[in-house]
């Protein structure tokens, strides 16, 4: 084999007492997709930030095409042919696609080289099937399109190695296929790619080789991902076997949530049209569907963010009158939002504040308008312990927690009040296997206790594993419902395209 | 080479260190101006210090000046906590002054008059602040612009009043009729101007702190300011919180006007406030929006103002220097706030 495109040798990087990376070696050859695996906090992002010049390593060296290079900034990295698509995008929302591409690229005598940029954009589009309208503002792009722009940006700057930090965490399954096709085309033309993901089936389908990190160290290498089982890889990541959660038989009781002829208007996304459904005690109802078919509106109606235009809803037999978050909570509804960071938590305030937020006005945390700081703190501390939420303490900024710990905190704040019904959207998006398993076990435990749970998700395997029944949404309607026993990925997939209806 | 690196947390001592740093930077930068004006820097700052804090009379004068800025500083701090961008404390102060002057001119027992003056002034300020808040909540009008522009509206309405119906017919000066003598706020130390309103201002600061830190309304204000979407999802009526914040903020700014009428000027004139409403923004930023920090920040600005006048008399440096120090301190503080989110790292020296 020729010299690797890039090679990292003995990389060590600490943040205070935390060793984020410890003597990590890895290399990528031209035409190769390297998978970088590991649980949240394993050090994947840190390692890639070292490669991209955002952090200076404490020890170790980086070689590009066999020659040692010093990378002190992203400009150095780009000059060495290394491009990175971060987990959180770095785009200027008010500027157009083309303007974003041209930021920082010196034009002739201080002027922007628009025509040259357009030509390059077209060329990249032709070579890799990555096209975008050049004059659209970034704010008008979907998340998937913004990601495409980030990839184009890296290629535009001449990247020979592309780093993608959990690119699929923000994508719908249908968008993932497009991304993979583009990545395969790029490596077909000699580029190298480092692909970070938690999702083992994706890693197995896409990558040629894998490096698994655990606690900052290389825990193992996988030379043939396609022929390695997910269980083997999961064991490398976690250091122990992960058994699928045991799902006991359930005997659904009385209905705890009913929607009858609910329709919505406005609100941006696809509205609901005459949606009726029932969730019974001790039952998990999965809601599947291609994203954008009304799942957002459904979640918003049930959680009190969007009063419906017509239709009725009952919780534990009582009719809902105002569709306000407070009324619904009082009736026994627990809610976990799709977007933890923006809807669930207040990242700049202490974690404890986010944990008591929905119930701050109740006896539990205040009296006659005065807060009870001791009770708030005690509640947060208790939940942190009970859910093993890794954080410096209840007064730490919520934004400093990792995704899995945030999700645990949101789960704790709802489950502490024994909801009769729980609605969750994308419950494990972006979480690693261990954290996802924890969340699944909690759902199943609540189900055993007689809570009715409605799970809206895009991950069909997760829905199949959890649900007693699965309803499929299509264009704002329930296209059909399958029992857990009848549901398969293939059948659900068909129903999601609107091809098959079932009562 | 140096680089900014994002911080994950901010040490607590920054709350004290940053304002002190900002003030120090402002004083150093302004020493250049003093030198240009042809005075000795040490001498000029020395005069400022002794004239504002050098003896007990000077201290009372500084406190009298600080009182309105404590109120406007609190008004701004509470509003900014909810991200209600109230730049209108100046107009709210003027409205409070006019309303309390009108009430104070009515003959009635002294303590009743003072109480009603305070209520009227607070109510007037609150109503004025409600305008930009309502425009924002109902029509998404930018509150920075609307609250700022409203200041001019109120100022010229005040001018119309004292040039028109309230004009002193004897002298022809644009001054309102004075309030009743019995409504003058009691002076606490004989021979000074230290009036009751100053004490009220000093008490208001811990009360505001308690409101923000220890009440459910304060909790809702904080959460709404930091993340309105999470607040709404958590069952908080975000619009109602913004309107409540505006009422509270406007009432505090209105009280600044009440203190000036009842304790200092006893009537309304065009220059009743030398920009105390705007200084409130500087005060709130130096205090990092903490109501307890508002008191020292307001006293600092007041000391600069009183000191600058004495310095101007003694050294010939124009008293406008006090405005320059204020503005520079605000800019320095805004830059210093960068360090709460970022740290400076040295990179690339080795390798
Ligand atoms: N800027 C930072 N300051 C302090 N600690 C950090 C910083 N970035 C990452 N860490 C810590 O380093 C470890 C590795 O984090 P990260 O590289 O983000 O992991 P991953 O991307 O695999 O989830 C974690 O324990 C994390 O808390
Ligand atoms: Mg990461």
PDB file of C-alpha atoms in Angstrom, chain A residues 21-287:
ATOM      1  CA  UNK A  21      -7.149  11.178  24.046  1.00  0.00           C
ATOM      2  CA  UNK A  22      -4.287   8.931  25.106  1.00  0.00           C
ATOM      3  CA  UNK A  23      -1.613   7.699  22.666  1.00  0.00           C
ATOM      4  CA  UNK A  24      -4.039   7.250  19.799  1.00  0.00           C
ATOM      5  CA  UNK A  25      -2.715   6.021  16.446  1.00  0.00           C
ATOM      6  CA  UNK A  26      -4.742   5.978  13.276  1.00  0.00           C
ATOM      7  CA  UNK A  27      -4.281   6.315   9.558  1.00  0.00           C
ATOM      8  CA  UNK A  28      -6.421   6.722   6.461  1.00  0.00           C
ATOM      9  CA  UNK A  29      -5.408   5.649   2.969  1.00  0.00           C
ATOM     10  CA  UNK A  30      -6.609   7.329  -0.228  1.00  0.00           C
ATOM     11  CA  UNK A  31      -9.914   5.807  -1.283  1.00  0.00           C
ATOM     12  CA  UNK A  32     -10.679   4.579   2.209  1.00  0.00           C
ATOM     13  CA  UNK A  33     -13.521   5.286   4.614  1.00  0.00           C
ATOM     14  CA  UNK A  34     -12.356   4.901   8.191  1.00  0.00           C
ATOM     15  CA  UNK A  35     -15.045   4.522  10.858  1.00  0.00           C
ATOM     16  CA  UNK A  36     -14.339   6.168  14.196  1.00  0.00           C
ATOM     17  CA  UNK A  37     -16.511   4.619  16.881  1.00  0.00           C
ATOM     18  CA  UNK A  38     -17.002   5.164  20.564  1.00  0.00           C
ATOM     19  CA  UNK A  39     -19.564   6.075  23.183  1.00  0.00           C
ATOM     20  CA  UNK A  40     -20.340   9.695  23.995  1.00  0.00           C
ATOM     21  CA  UNK A  41     -17.297  11.212  25.649  1.00  0.00           C
ATOM     22  CA  UNK A  42     -14.910   8.594  24.272  1.00  0.00           C
ATOM     23  CA  UNK A  43     -12.813  11.345  22.682  1.00  0.00           C
ATOM     24  CA  UNK A  44     -13.774  11.128  19.007  1.00  0.00           C
ATOM     25  CA  UNK A  45     -14.524  14.811  18.539  1.00  0.00           C
ATOM     26  CA  UNK A  46     -11.416  15.827  20.450  1.00  0.00           C
ATOM     27  CA  UNK A  47      -9.217  13.622  18.286  1.00  0.00           C
ATOM     28  CA  UNK A  48     -10.674  15.086  15.127  1.00  0.00           C
ATOM     29  CA  UNK A  49     -10.326  18.614  16.470  1.00  0.00           C
ATOM     30  CA  UNK A  50      -6.653  17.894  17.014  1.00  0.00           C
ATOM     31  CA  UNK A  51      -6.375  16.739  13.420  1.00  0.00           C
ATOM     32  CA  UNK A  52      -8.237  19.817  12.218  1.00  0.00           C
ATOM     33  CA  UNK A  53      -6.042  22.173  14.227  1.00  0.00           C
ATOM     34  CA  UNK A  54      -8.607  23.347  16.775  1.00  0.00           C
ATOM     35  CA  UNK A  55      -6.630  21.884  19.688  1.00  0.00           C
ATOM     36  CA  UNK A  56      -2.891  21.483  20.002  1.00  0.00           C
ATOM     37  CA  UNK A  57      -2.113  17.918  21.164  1.00  0.00           C
ATOM     38  CA  UNK A  58      -0.075  17.483  24.344  1.00  0.00           C
ATOM     39  CA  UNK A  59       1.966  14.797  22.584  1.00  0.00           C
ATOM     40  CA  UNK A  60       2.035  13.000  19.262  1.00  0.00           C
ATOM     41  CA  UNK A  61       2.487  13.907  15.641  1.00  0.00           C
ATOM     42  CA  UNK A  62       0.491  14.148  12.459  1.00  0.00           C
ATOM     43  CA  UNK A  63       1.804  13.057   9.066  1.00  0.00           C
ATOM     44  CA  UNK A  64       0.248  14.026   5.767  1.00  0.00           C
ATOM     45  CA  UNK A  65       1.277  11.811   2.879  1.00  0.00           C
ATOM     46  CA  UNK A  66       4.200  10.560   4.923  1.00  0.00           C
ATOM     47  CA  UNK A  67       5.555  13.986   5.934  1.00  0.00           C
ATOM     48  CA  UNK A  68       5.167  15.376   9.466  1.00  0.00           C
ATOM     49  CA  UNK A  69       3.180  18.611   9.487  1.00  0.00           C
ATOM     50  CA  UNK A  70       2.398  21.178  12.171  1.00  0.00           C
ATOM     51  CA  UNK A  71      -1.288  22.019  12.263  1.00  0.00           C
ATOM     52  CA  UNK A  72      -2.074  24.968  14.527  1.00  0.00           C
ATOM     53  CA  UNK A  73      -5.307  26.196  13.022  1.00  0.00           C
ATOM     54  CA  UNK A  74      -8.079  25.179  10.692  1.00  0.00           C
ATOM     55  CA  UNK A  75      -6.316  27.217   8.013  1.00  0.00           C
ATOM     56  CA  UNK A  76      -3.246  24.994   8.417  1.00  0.00           C
ATOM     57  CA  UNK A  77      -5.466  21.915   8.265  1.00  0.00           C
ATOM     58  CA  UNK A  78      -7.164  23.090   5.094  1.00  0.00           C
ATOM     59  CA  UNK A  79      -3.793  23.890   3.551  1.00  0.00           C
ATOM     60  CA  UNK A  80      -2.747  20.309   4.335  1.00  0.00           C
ATOM     61  CA  UNK A  81      -5.872  19.047   2.581  1.00  0.00           C
ATOM     62  CA  UNK A  82      -7.923  18.201   5.680  1.00  0.00           C
ATOM     63  CA  UNK A  83     -11.560  19.286   5.768  1.00  0.00           C
ATOM     64  CA  UNK A  84     -14.046  18.788   8.609  1.00  0.00           C
ATOM     65  CA  UNK A  85     -17.819  18.837   8.901  1.00  0.00           C
ATOM     66  CA  UNK A  86     -18.531  19.544  12.553  1.00  0.00           C
ATOM     67  CA  UNK A  87     -21.439  18.156  14.544  1.00  0.00           C
ATOM     68  CA  UNK A  88     -22.748  21.712  14.755  1.00  0.00           C
ATOM     69  CA  UNK A  89     -22.503  23.513  11.459  1.00  0.00           C
ATOM     70  CA  UNK A  90     -20.468  26.648  10.939  1.00  0.00           C
ATOM     71  CA  UNK A  91     -22.505  28.560   8.384  1.00  0.00           C
ATOM     72  CA  UNK A  92     -23.638  32.158   8.078  1.00  0.00           C
ATOM     73  CA  UNK A  93     -27.437  31.832   7.887  1.00  0.00           C
ATOM     74  CA  UNK A  94     -28.144  35.123   6.127  1.00  0.00           C
ATOM     75  CA  UNK A  95     -25.617  34.598   3.383  1.00  0.00           C
ATOM     76  CA  UNK A  96     -26.273  32.520   0.296  1.00  0.00           C
ATOM     77  CA  UNK A  97     -24.821  29.122  -0.489  1.00  0.00           C
ATOM     78  CA  UNK A  98     -22.222  30.639  -2.797  1.00  0.00           C
ATOM     79  CA  UNK A  99     -21.296  33.414  -0.363  1.00  0.00           C
ATOM     80  CA  UNK A 100     -20.748  30.839   2.363  1.00  0.00           C
ATOM     81  CA  UNK A 101     -18.439  28.930   0.057  1.00  0.00           C
ATOM     82  CA  UNK A 102     -16.433  32.043  -0.747  1.00  0.00           C
ATOM     83  CA  UNK A 103     -15.970  33.228   2.857  1.00  0.00           C
ATOM     84  CA  UNK A 104     -12.293  33.483   3.566  1.00  0.00           C
ATOM     85  CA  UNK A 105     -11.259  32.729   0.002  1.00  0.00           C
ATOM     86  CA  UNK A 106      -9.195  35.607  -1.312  1.00  0.00           C
ATOM     87  CA  UNK A 107     -10.489  36.893  -4.623  1.00  0.00           C
ATOM     88  CA  UNK A 108      -8.684  39.031  -7.148  1.00  0.00           C
ATOM     89  CA  UNK A 109      -7.718  42.488  -5.833  1.00  0.00           C
ATOM     90  CA  UNK A 110     -10.169  42.352  -2.941  1.00  0.00           C
ATOM     91  CA  UNK A 111     -13.151  41.399  -5.079  1.00  0.00           C
ATOM     92  CA  UNK A 112     -15.093  38.200  -4.722  1.00  0.00           C
ATOM     93  CA  UNK A 113     -14.560  35.774  -7.567  1.00  0.00           C
ATOM     94  CA  UNK A 114     -18.183  34.902  -8.125  1.00  0.00           C
ATOM     95  CA  UNK A 115     -17.979  33.295 -11.533  1.00  0.00           C
ATOM     96  CA  UNK A 116     -14.998  31.175 -10.527  1.00  0.00           C
ATOM     97  CA  UNK A 117     -16.920  30.058  -7.435  1.00  0.00           C
ATOM     98  CA  UNK A 118     -19.967  29.150  -9.478  1.00  0.00           C
ATOM     99  CA  UNK A 119     -17.870  27.044 -11.808  1.00  0.00           C
ATOM    100  CA  UNK A 120     -16.239  25.170  -8.937  1.00  0.00           C
ATOM    101  CA  UNK A 121     -19.640  24.591  -7.307  1.00  0.00           C
ATOM    102  CA  UNK A 122     -20.996  23.126 -10.554  1.00  0.00           C
ATOM    103  CA  UNK A 123     -17.967  20.933 -10.963  1.00  0.00           C
ATOM    104  CA  UNK A 124     -18.261  19.523  -7.443  1.00  0.00           C
ATOM    105  CA  UNK A 125     -21.944  18.938  -8.073  1.00  0.00           C
ATOM    106  CA  UNK A 126     -21.170  16.982 -11.212  1.00  0.00           C
ATOM    107  CA  UNK A 127     -18.399  14.898  -9.729  1.00  0.00           C
ATOM    108  CA  UNK A 128     -20.086  13.801  -6.532  1.00  0.00           C
ATOM    109  CA  UNK A 129     -23.778  14.391  -7.078  1.00  0.00           C
ATOM    110  CA  UNK A 130     -23.765  17.152  -4.467  1.00  0.00           C
ATOM    111  CA  UNK A 131     -25.764  20.026  -5.853  1.00  0.00           C
ATOM    112  CA  UNK A 132     -27.286  23.095  -4.221  1.00  0.00           C
ATOM    113  CA  UNK A 133     -28.836  26.243  -5.652  1.00  0.00           C
ATOM    114  CA  UNK A 134     -26.053  28.856  -5.342  1.00  0.00           C
ATOM    115  CA  UNK A 135     -28.260  31.833  -4.512  1.00  0.00           C
ATOM    116  CA  UNK A 136     -30.437  30.327  -1.809  1.00  0.00           C
ATOM    117  CA  UNK A 137     -29.824  31.783   1.656  1.00  0.00           C
ATOM    118  CA  UNK A 138     -28.570  29.202   4.134  1.00  0.00           C
ATOM    119  CA  UNK A 139     -31.517  29.934   6.431  1.00  0.00           C
ATOM    120  CA  UNK A 140     -33.781  28.432   3.756  1.00  0.00           C
ATOM    121  CA  UNK A 141     -31.877  25.134   3.658  1.00  0.00           C
ATOM    122  CA  UNK A 142     -32.928  21.994   5.507  1.00  0.00           C
ATOM    123  CA  UNK A 143     -30.508  20.453   7.963  1.00  0.00           C
ATOM    124  CA  UNK A 144     -29.528  17.850   5.376  1.00  0.00           C
ATOM    125  CA  UNK A 145     -28.838  20.559   2.805  1.00  0.00           C
ATOM    126  CA  UNK A 146     -26.780  22.555   5.278  1.00  0.00           C
ATOM    127  CA  UNK A 147     -24.698  19.459   5.849  1.00  0.00           C
ATOM    128  CA  UNK A 148     -24.277  19.048   2.114  1.00  0.00           C
ATOM    129  CA  UNK A 149     -23.083  22.648   1.971  1.00  0.00           C
ATOM    130  CA  UNK A 150     -20.513  21.929   4.684  1.00  0.00           C
ATOM    131  CA  UNK A 151     -19.223  18.984   2.665  1.00  0.00           C
ATOM    132  CA  UNK A 152     -19.101  21.054  -0.508  1.00  0.00           C
ATOM    133  CA  UNK A 153     -17.278  23.766   1.444  1.00  0.00           C
ATOM    134  CA  UNK A 154     -14.564  21.313   2.462  1.00  0.00           C
ATOM    135  CA  UNK A 155     -14.198  19.994  -1.097  1.00  0.00           C
ATOM    136  CA  UNK A 156     -14.226  23.568  -2.410  1.00  0.00           C
ATOM    137  CA  UNK A 157     -11.169  24.267  -0.310  1.00  0.00           C
ATOM    138  CA  UNK A 158      -9.399  21.277  -1.789  1.00  0.00           C
ATOM    139  CA  UNK A 159      -9.796  18.723   1.001  1.00  0.00           C
ATOM    140  CA  UNK A 160      -8.258  15.356   0.293  1.00  0.00           C
ATOM    141  CA  UNK A 161      -9.384  13.992   3.629  1.00  0.00           C
ATOM    142  CA  UNK A 162     -12.875  14.716   4.880  1.00  0.00           C
ATOM    143  CA  UNK A 163     -13.813  14.337   8.537  1.00  0.00           C
ATOM    144  CA  UNK A 164     -17.526  13.904   9.274  1.00  0.00           C
ATOM    145  CA  UNK A 165     -18.477  14.151  12.966  1.00  0.00           C
ATOM    146  CA  UNK A 166     -21.704  12.203  13.511  1.00  0.00           C
ATOM    147  CA  UNK A 167     -23.171  13.357  10.209  1.00  0.00           C
ATOM    148  CA  UNK A 168     -26.163  11.033  10.336  1.00  0.00           C
ATOM    149  CA  UNK A 169     -27.341  12.146  13.797  1.00  0.00           C
ATOM    150  CA  UNK A 170     -29.231  15.025  12.215  1.00  0.00           C
ATOM    151  CA  UNK A 171     -30.505  13.239   9.114  1.00  0.00           C
ATOM    152  CA  UNK A 172     -33.690  11.393   8.308  1.00  0.00           C
ATOM    153  CA  UNK A 173     -33.121   7.830   7.090  1.00  0.00           C
ATOM    154  CA  UNK A 174     -33.942   8.796   3.524  1.00  0.00           C
ATOM    155  CA  UNK A 175     -31.293  11.512   3.574  1.00  0.00           C
ATOM    156  CA  UNK A 176     -28.696   9.077   4.894  1.00  0.00           C
ATOM    157  CA  UNK A 177     -28.762   7.097   1.646  1.00  0.00           C
ATOM    158  CA  UNK A 178     -27.986  10.226  -0.356  1.00  0.00           C
ATOM    159  CA  UNK A 179     -25.099  11.094   1.922  1.00  0.00           C
ATOM    160  CA  UNK A 180     -23.636   7.611   1.670  1.00  0.00           C
ATOM    161  CA  UNK A 181     -23.833   7.658  -2.121  1.00  0.00           C
ATOM    162  CA  UNK A 182     -21.922  10.946  -2.195  1.00  0.00           C
ATOM    163  CA  UNK A 183     -19.288   9.649   0.229  1.00  0.00           C
ATOM    164  CA  UNK A 184     -18.776   6.500  -1.830  1.00  0.00           C
ATOM    165  CA  UNK A 185     -18.346   8.598  -4.954  1.00  0.00           C
ATOM    166  CA  UNK A 186     -15.711  10.708  -3.204  1.00  0.00           C
ATOM    167  CA  UNK A 187     -13.603   7.778  -2.063  1.00  0.00           C
ATOM    168  CA  UNK A 188     -14.019   6.304  -5.533  1.00  0.00           C
ATOM    169  CA  UNK A 189     -12.035   9.314  -6.737  1.00  0.00           C
ATOM    170  CA  UNK A 190      -9.226   8.851  -4.246  1.00  0.00           C
ATOM    171  CA  UNK A 191     -10.335  10.950  -1.282  1.00  0.00           C
ATOM    172  CA  UNK A 192     -10.076   9.624   2.264  1.00  0.00           C
ATOM    173  CA  UNK A 193     -12.902   9.922   4.774  1.00  0.00           C
ATOM    174  CA  UNK A 194     -13.152   9.628   8.546  1.00  0.00           C
ATOM    175  CA  UNK A 195     -16.732   8.850   9.485  1.00  0.00           C
ATOM    176  CA  UNK A 196     -17.888   9.176  13.108  1.00  0.00           C
ATOM    177  CA  UNK A 197     -21.117   7.523  14.196  1.00  0.00           C
ATOM    178  CA  UNK A 198     -22.804   5.625  16.992  1.00  0.00           C
ATOM    179  CA  UNK A 199     -24.984   3.717  14.615  1.00  0.00           C
ATOM    180  CA  UNK A 200     -23.342   0.389  14.050  1.00  0.00           C
ATOM    181  CA  UNK A 201     -25.451  -0.683  11.105  1.00  0.00           C
ATOM    182  CA  UNK A 202     -24.375   2.474   9.260  1.00  0.00           C
ATOM    183  CA  UNK A 203     -20.758   1.903  10.119  1.00  0.00           C
ATOM    184  CA  UNK A 204     -20.968  -1.666   8.905  1.00  0.00           C
ATOM    185  CA  UNK A 205     -22.605  -0.644   5.643  1.00  0.00           C
ATOM    186  CA  UNK A 206     -20.263   2.221   4.821  1.00  0.00           C
ATOM    187  CA  UNK A 207     -16.777   1.906   6.236  1.00  0.00           C
ATOM    188  CA  UNK A 208     -13.756  -0.113   5.135  1.00  0.00           C
ATOM    189  CA  UNK A 209     -12.025  -0.172   8.513  1.00  0.00           C
ATOM    190  CA  UNK A 210     -12.846   1.023  12.013  1.00  0.00           C
ATOM    191  CA  UNK A 211     -11.032   2.355  15.039  1.00  0.00           C
ATOM    192  CA  UNK A 212     -12.936   2.078  18.311  1.00  0.00           C
ATOM    193  CA  UNK A 213     -12.179   4.530  21.119  1.00  0.00           C
ATOM    194  CA  UNK A 214     -13.008   3.978  24.767  1.00  0.00           C
ATOM    195  CA  UNK A 215     -12.083   6.473  27.492  1.00  0.00           C
ATOM    196  CA  UNK A 216      -9.738   8.198  25.073  1.00  0.00           C
ATOM    197  CA  UNK A 217      -7.742   5.096  24.166  1.00  0.00           C
ATOM    198  CA  UNK A 218      -7.965   2.799  21.173  1.00  0.00           C
ATOM    199  CA  UNK A 219     -10.048  -0.108  22.450  1.00  0.00           C
ATOM    200  CA  UNK A 220      -9.841  -2.075  19.244  1.00  0.00           C
ATOM    201  CA  UNK A 221      -9.638  -2.012  15.487  1.00  0.00           C
ATOM    202  CA  UNK A 222     -12.043  -3.704  13.082  1.00  0.00           C
ATOM    203  CA  UNK A 223     -10.598  -4.666   9.705  1.00  0.00           C
ATOM    204  CA  UNK A 224     -13.748  -5.987   8.078  1.00  0.00           C
ATOM    205  CA  UNK A 225     -16.730  -4.080   9.483  1.00  0.00           C
ATOM    206  CA  UNK A 226     -19.157  -5.599   7.003  1.00  0.00           C
ATOM    207  CA  UNK A 227     -18.507  -9.077   8.318  1.00  0.00           C
ATOM    208  CA  UNK A 228     -18.326  -8.106  11.998  1.00  0.00           C
ATOM    209  CA  UNK A 229     -21.497  -8.226  14.047  1.00  0.00           C
ATOM    210  CA  UNK A 230     -22.953  -5.172  15.735  1.00  0.00           C
ATOM    211  CA  UNK A 231     -22.733  -7.009  19.041  1.00  0.00           C
ATOM    212  CA  UNK A 232     -18.974  -7.468  18.680  1.00  0.00           C
ATOM    213  CA  UNK A 233     -18.479  -3.794  17.906  1.00  0.00           C
ATOM    214  CA  UNK A 234     -20.760  -2.737  20.737  1.00  0.00           C
ATOM    215  CA  UNK A 235     -18.664  -4.811  23.083  1.00  0.00           C
ATOM    216  CA  UNK A 236     -15.512  -3.020  21.977  1.00  0.00           C
ATOM    217  CA  UNK A 237     -17.191   0.349  22.551  1.00  0.00           C
ATOM    218  CA  UNK A 238     -18.611  -0.363  25.974  1.00  0.00           C
ATOM    219  CA  UNK A 239     -16.154  -2.916  27.243  1.00  0.00           C
ATOM    220  CA  UNK A 240     -18.908  -5.379  28.021  1.00  0.00           C
ATOM    221  CA  UNK A 241     -21.765  -7.204  26.322  1.00  0.00           C
ATOM    222  CA  UNK A 242     -24.958  -5.290  25.739  1.00  0.00           C
ATOM    223  CA  UNK A 243     -27.976  -7.532  25.992  1.00  0.00           C
ATOM    224  CA  UNK A 244     -31.174  -6.374  24.320  1.00  0.00           C
ATOM    225  CA  UNK A 245     -33.673  -5.242  26.949  1.00  0.00           C
ATOM    226  CA  UNK A 246     -36.151  -7.874  28.051  1.00  0.00           C
ATOM    227  CA  UNK A 247     -39.623  -6.901  26.939  1.00  0.00           C
ATOM    228  CA  UNK A 248     -42.218  -8.809  28.939  1.00  0.00           C
ATOM    229  CA  UNK A 249     -45.717  -9.476  27.705  1.00  0.00           C
ATOM    230  CA  UNK A 250     -48.099  -6.668  28.506  1.00  0.00           C
ATOM    231  CA  UNK A 251     -51.807  -6.681  29.048  1.00  0.00           C
ATOM    232  CA  UNK A 252     -53.013  -3.271  27.948  1.00  0.00           C
ATOM    233  CA  UNK A 253     -55.639  -1.804  30.241  1.00  0.00           C
ATOM    234  CA  UNK A 254     -58.074   1.063  29.785  1.00  0.00           C
ATOM    235  CA  UNK A 255     -57.253   3.788  27.283  1.00  0.00           C
ATOM    236  CA  UNK A 256     -55.203   6.596  28.813  1.00  0.00           C
ATOM    237  CA  UNK A 257     -54.907   8.845  25.766  1.00  0.00           C
ATOM    238  CA  UNK A 258     -57.400   9.253  22.952  1.00  0.00           C
ATOM    239  CA  UNK A 259     -57.329  11.583  19.990  1.00  0.00           C
ATOM    240  CA  UNK A 260     -60.510  11.911  18.015  1.00  0.00           C
ATOM    241  CA  UNK A 261     -60.636  13.692  14.668  1.00  0.00           C
ATOM    242  CA  UNK A 262     -57.777  16.070  15.470  1.00  0.00           C
ATOM    243  CA  UNK A 263     -56.920  18.522  12.697  1.00  0.00           C
ATOM    244  CA  UNK A 264     -54.501  21.435  12.831  1.00  0.00           C
ATOM    245  CA  UNK A 265     -53.699  24.499  10.755  1.00  0.00           C
ATOM    246  CA  UNK A 266     -50.664  26.671  10.175  1.00  0.00           C
ATOM    247  CA  UNK A 267     -47.508  26.138  12.237  1.00  0.00           C
ATOM    248  CA  UNK A 268     -45.070  25.562   9.386  1.00  0.00           C
ATOM    249  CA  UNK A 269     -44.928  21.786   9.010  1.00  0.00           C
ATOM    250  CA  UNK A 270     -47.452  19.318   7.654  1.00  0.00           C
ATOM    251  CA  UNK A 271     -50.790  19.793   9.469  1.00  0.00           C
ATOM    252  CA  UNK A 272     -52.807  16.938  10.924  1.00  0.00           C
ATOM    253  CA  UNK A 273     -55.919  15.821   9.105  1.00  0.00           C
ATOM    254  CA  UNK A 274     -58.556  14.031  11.153  1.00  0.00           C
ATOM    255  CA  UNK A 275     -56.153  12.038  13.285  1.00  0.00           C
ATOM    256  CA  UNK A 276     -57.700   9.574  15.711  1.00  0.00           C
ATOM    257  CA  UNK A 277     -55.742   7.208  17.907  1.00  0.00           C
ATOM    258  CA  UNK A 278     -55.823   5.440  21.238  1.00  0.00           C
ATOM    259  CA  UNK A 279     -53.066   4.560  23.679  1.00  0.00           C
ATOM    260  CA  UNK A 280     -53.915   2.145  26.470  1.00  0.00           C
ATOM    261  CA  UNK A 281     -52.339   1.731  29.870  1.00  0.00           C
ATOM    262  CA  UNK A 282     -49.303  -0.537  29.762  1.00  0.00           C
ATOM    263  CA  UNK A 283     -48.886  -0.184  26.032  1.00  0.00           C
ATOM    264  CA  UNK A 284     -46.268   1.398  23.794  1.00  0.00           C
ATOM    265  CA  UNK A 285     -47.613   2.874  20.580  1.00  0.00           C
ATOM    266  CA  UNK A 286     -44.962   3.638  17.995  1.00  0.00           C
ATOM    267  CA  UNK A 287     -45.516   6.345  15.391  1.00  0.00           C
TER     268      UNK A 287
END
